[in-house]
PDB file of C-alpha atoms in Angstrom:
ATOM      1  CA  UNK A1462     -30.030 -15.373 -24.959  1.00 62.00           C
ATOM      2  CA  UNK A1463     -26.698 -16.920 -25.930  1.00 74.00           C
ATOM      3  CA  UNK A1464     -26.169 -19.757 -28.032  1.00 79.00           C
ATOM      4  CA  UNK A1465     -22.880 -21.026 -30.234  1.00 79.00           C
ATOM      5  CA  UNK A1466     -22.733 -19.305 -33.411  1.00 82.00           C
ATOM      6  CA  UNK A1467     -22.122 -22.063 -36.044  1.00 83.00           C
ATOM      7  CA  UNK A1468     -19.553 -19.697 -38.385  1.00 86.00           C
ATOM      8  CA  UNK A1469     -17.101 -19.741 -35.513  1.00 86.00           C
ATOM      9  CA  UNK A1470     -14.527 -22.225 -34.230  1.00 87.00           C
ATOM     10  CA  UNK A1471     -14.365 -22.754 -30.855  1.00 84.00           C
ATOM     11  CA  UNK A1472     -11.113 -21.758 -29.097  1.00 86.00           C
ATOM     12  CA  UNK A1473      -9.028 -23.673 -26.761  1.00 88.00           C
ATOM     13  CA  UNK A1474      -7.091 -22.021 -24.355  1.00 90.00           C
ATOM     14  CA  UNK A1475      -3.911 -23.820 -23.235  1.00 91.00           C
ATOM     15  CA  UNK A1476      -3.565 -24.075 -19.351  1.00 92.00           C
ATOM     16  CA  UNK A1477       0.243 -23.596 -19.748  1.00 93.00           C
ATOM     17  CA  UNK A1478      -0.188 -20.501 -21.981  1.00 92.00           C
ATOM     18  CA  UNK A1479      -2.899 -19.375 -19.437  1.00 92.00           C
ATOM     19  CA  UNK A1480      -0.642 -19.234 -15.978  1.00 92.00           C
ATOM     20  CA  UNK A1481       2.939 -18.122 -18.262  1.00 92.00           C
ATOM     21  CA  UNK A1482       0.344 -14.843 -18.722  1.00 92.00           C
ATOM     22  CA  UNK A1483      -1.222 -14.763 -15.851  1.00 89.00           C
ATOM     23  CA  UNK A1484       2.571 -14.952 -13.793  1.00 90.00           C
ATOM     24  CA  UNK A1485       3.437 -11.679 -16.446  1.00 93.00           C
ATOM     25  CA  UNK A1486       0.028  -9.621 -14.642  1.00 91.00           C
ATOM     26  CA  UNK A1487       0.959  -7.121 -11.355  1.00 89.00           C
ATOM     27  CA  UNK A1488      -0.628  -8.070  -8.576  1.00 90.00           C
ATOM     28  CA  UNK A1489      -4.689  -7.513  -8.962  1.00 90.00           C
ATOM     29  CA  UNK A1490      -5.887  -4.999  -6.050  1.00 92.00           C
ATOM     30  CA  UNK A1491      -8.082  -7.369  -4.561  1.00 94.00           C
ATOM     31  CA  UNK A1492      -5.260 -10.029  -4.130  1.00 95.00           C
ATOM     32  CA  UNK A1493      -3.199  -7.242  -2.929  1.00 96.00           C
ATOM     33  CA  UNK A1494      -5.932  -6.604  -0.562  1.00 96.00           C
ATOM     34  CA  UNK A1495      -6.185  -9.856   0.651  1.00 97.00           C
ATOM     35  CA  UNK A1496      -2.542 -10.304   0.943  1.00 96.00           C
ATOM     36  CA  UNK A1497      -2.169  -7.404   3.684  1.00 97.00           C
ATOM     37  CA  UNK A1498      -4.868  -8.686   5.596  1.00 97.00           C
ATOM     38  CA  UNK A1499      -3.777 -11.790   5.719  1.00 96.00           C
ATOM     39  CA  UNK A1500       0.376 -11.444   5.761  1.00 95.00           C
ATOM     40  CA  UNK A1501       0.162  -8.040   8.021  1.00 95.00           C
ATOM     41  CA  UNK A1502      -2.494  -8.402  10.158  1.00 95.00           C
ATOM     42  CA  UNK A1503      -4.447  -5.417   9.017  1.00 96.00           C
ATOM     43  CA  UNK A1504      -8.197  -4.768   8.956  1.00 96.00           C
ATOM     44  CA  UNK A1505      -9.764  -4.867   5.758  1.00 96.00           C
ATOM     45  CA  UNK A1506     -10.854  -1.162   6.317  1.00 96.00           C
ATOM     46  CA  UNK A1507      -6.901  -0.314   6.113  1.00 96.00           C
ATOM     47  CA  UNK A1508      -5.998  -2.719   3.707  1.00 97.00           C
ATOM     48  CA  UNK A1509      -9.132  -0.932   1.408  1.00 96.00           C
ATOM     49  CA  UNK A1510      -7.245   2.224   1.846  1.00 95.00           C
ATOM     50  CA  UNK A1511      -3.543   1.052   1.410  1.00 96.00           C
ATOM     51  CA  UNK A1512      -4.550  -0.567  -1.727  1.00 96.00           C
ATOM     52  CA  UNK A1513      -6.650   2.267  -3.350  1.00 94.00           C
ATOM     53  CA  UNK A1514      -4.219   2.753  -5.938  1.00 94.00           C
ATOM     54  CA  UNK A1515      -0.958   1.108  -6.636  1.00 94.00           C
ATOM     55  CA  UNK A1516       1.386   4.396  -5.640  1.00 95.00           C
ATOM     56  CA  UNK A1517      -0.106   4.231  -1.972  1.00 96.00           C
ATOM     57  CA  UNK A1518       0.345  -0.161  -1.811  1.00 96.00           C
ATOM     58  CA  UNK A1519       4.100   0.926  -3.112  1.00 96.00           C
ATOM     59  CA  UNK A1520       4.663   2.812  -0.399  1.00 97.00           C
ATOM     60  CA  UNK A1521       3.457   1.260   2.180  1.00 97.00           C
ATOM     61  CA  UNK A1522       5.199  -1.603   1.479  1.00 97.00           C
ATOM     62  CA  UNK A1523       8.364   0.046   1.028  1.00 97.00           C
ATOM     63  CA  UNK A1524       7.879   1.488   4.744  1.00 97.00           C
ATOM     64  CA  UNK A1525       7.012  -2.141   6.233  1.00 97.00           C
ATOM     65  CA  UNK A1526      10.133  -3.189   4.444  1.00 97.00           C
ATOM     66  CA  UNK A1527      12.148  -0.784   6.115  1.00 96.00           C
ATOM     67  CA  UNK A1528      10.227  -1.856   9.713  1.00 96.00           C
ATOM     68  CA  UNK A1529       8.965  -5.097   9.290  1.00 96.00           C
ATOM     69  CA  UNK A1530       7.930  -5.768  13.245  1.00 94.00           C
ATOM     70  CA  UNK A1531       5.080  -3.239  13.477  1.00 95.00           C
ATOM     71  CA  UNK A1532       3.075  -2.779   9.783  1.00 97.00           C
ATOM     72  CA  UNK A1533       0.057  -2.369  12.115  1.00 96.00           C
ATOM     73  CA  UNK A1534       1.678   1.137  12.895  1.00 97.00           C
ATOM     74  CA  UNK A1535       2.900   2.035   9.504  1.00 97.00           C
ATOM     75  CA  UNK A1536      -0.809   1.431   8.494  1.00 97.00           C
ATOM     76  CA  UNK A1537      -2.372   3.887  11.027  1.00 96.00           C
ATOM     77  CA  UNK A1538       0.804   6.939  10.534  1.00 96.00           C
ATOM     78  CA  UNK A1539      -0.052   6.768   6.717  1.00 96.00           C
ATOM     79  CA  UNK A1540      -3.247   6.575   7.127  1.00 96.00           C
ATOM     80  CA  UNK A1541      -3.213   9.634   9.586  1.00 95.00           C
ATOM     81  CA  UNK A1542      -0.534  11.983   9.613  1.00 94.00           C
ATOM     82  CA  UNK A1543       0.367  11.208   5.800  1.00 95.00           C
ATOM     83  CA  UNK A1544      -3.079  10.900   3.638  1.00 95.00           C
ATOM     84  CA  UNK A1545      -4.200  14.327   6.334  1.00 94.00           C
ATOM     85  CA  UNK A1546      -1.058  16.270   4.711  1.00 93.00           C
ATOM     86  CA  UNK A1547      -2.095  14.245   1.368  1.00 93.00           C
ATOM     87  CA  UNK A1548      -5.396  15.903   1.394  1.00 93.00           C
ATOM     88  CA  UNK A1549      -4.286  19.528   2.365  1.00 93.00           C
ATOM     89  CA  UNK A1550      -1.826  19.992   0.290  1.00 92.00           C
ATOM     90  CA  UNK A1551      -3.587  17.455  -2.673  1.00 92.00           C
ATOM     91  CA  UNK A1552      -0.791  14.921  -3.163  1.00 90.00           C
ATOM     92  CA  UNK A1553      -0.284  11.417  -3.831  1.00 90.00           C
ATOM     93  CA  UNK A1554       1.736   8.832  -2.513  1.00 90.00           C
ATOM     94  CA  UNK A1555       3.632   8.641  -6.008  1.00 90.00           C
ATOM     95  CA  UNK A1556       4.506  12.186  -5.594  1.00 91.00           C
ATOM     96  CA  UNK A1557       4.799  11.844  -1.711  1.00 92.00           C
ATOM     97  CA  UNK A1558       7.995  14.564  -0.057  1.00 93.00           C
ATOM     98  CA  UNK A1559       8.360  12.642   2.657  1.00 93.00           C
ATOM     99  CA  UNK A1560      10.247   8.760   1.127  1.00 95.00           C
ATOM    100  CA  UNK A1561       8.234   5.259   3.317  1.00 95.00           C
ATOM    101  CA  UNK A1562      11.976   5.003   4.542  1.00 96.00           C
ATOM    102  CA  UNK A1563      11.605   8.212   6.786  1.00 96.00           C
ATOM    103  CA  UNK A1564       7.866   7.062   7.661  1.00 95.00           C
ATOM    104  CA  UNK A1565       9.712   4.487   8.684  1.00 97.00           C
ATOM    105  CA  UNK A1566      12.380   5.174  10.945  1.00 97.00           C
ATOM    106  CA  UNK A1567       9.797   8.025  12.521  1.00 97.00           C
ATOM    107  CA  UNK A1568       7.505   4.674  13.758  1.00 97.00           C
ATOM    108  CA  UNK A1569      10.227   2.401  14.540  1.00 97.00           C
ATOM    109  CA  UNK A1570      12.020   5.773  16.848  1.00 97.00           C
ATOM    110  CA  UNK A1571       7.979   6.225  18.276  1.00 96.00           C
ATOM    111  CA  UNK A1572       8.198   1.954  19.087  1.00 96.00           C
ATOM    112  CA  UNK A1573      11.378   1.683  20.599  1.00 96.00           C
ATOM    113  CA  UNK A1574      10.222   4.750  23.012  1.00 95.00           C
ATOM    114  CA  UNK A1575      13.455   6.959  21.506  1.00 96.00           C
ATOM    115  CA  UNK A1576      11.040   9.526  20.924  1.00 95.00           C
ATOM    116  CA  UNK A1577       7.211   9.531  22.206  1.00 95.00           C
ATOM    117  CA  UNK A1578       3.730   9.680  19.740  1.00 94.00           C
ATOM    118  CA  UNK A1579       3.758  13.719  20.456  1.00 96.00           C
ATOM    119  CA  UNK A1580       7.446  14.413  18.883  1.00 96.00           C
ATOM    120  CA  UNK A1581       7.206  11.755  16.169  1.00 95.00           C
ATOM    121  CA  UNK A1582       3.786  14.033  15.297  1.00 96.00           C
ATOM    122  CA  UNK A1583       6.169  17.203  15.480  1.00 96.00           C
ATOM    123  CA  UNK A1584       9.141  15.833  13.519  1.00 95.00           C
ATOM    124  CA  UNK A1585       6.489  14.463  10.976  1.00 95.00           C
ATOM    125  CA  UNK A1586       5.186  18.570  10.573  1.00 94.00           C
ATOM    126  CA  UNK A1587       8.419  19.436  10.519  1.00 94.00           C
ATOM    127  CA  UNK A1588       9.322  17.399   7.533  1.00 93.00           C
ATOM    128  CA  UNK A1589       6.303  18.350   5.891  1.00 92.00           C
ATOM    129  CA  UNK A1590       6.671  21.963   6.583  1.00 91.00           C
ATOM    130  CA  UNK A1591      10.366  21.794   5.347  1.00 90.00           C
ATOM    131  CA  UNK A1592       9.728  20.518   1.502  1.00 81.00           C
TER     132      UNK A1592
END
């Protein structure tokens, strides 16, 4: 049971004090969350995995800022060719070989047909194989 304890003052918080701290917080994984689903288009399955910790949200976000017209791609390379050579070789996307820009450019070369799904996959072992 909870009741006021009579020694103590109570405490006001002011609501100016309150948002000047909460505009000084990152980004809370939940809103983050939220945020892809809603501003990317992504299923809340991928958006659970892109925002499992703050190294992998930084990099995908760096790759959809590199090619914004197809996250929906980004989302499925990372979360196949890059977190399967993540697991093997027990990385992390803060200590990732391959930069988002080059994750990039691989899925915007796969969209605009320069390449096909089957080479992006080989240039994508390639670069992995190389570092």
């Amino acid at each position: 049971r909870y009741f006021p304890d009579p020694d103590l003052v109570s405490v006001e918080i002011d609501s100016e004090w309150l948002e000047r701290v909460r505009a000084t917080l990152p980004e809370l994984p939940a809103a983050k969350k939220k945020r892809f689903i809603e501003s990317y288009g992504l299923p809340e399955y991928d958006a659970e995995q892109l925002t499992a910790t703050r190294a992998m949200a930084t990099y995908y976000e760096t790759a959809v800022q590199a090619h914004p017209s197809n996250p929906k791609a980004i989302s499925n390379w990372i979360m196949t060719e890059l977190m399967r050579e993540f697991n093997e070789r027990n990385l992390t996307a803060d200590k990732s070989p391959i930069p988002a820009e080059y994750m990039a450019e691989i899925v915007k070369m796969v969209d605009s047909s320069e390449i096909s799904g089957k080479i992006g996959k080989d240039v994508f072992a390639e670069m992995m194989a190389a570092v």
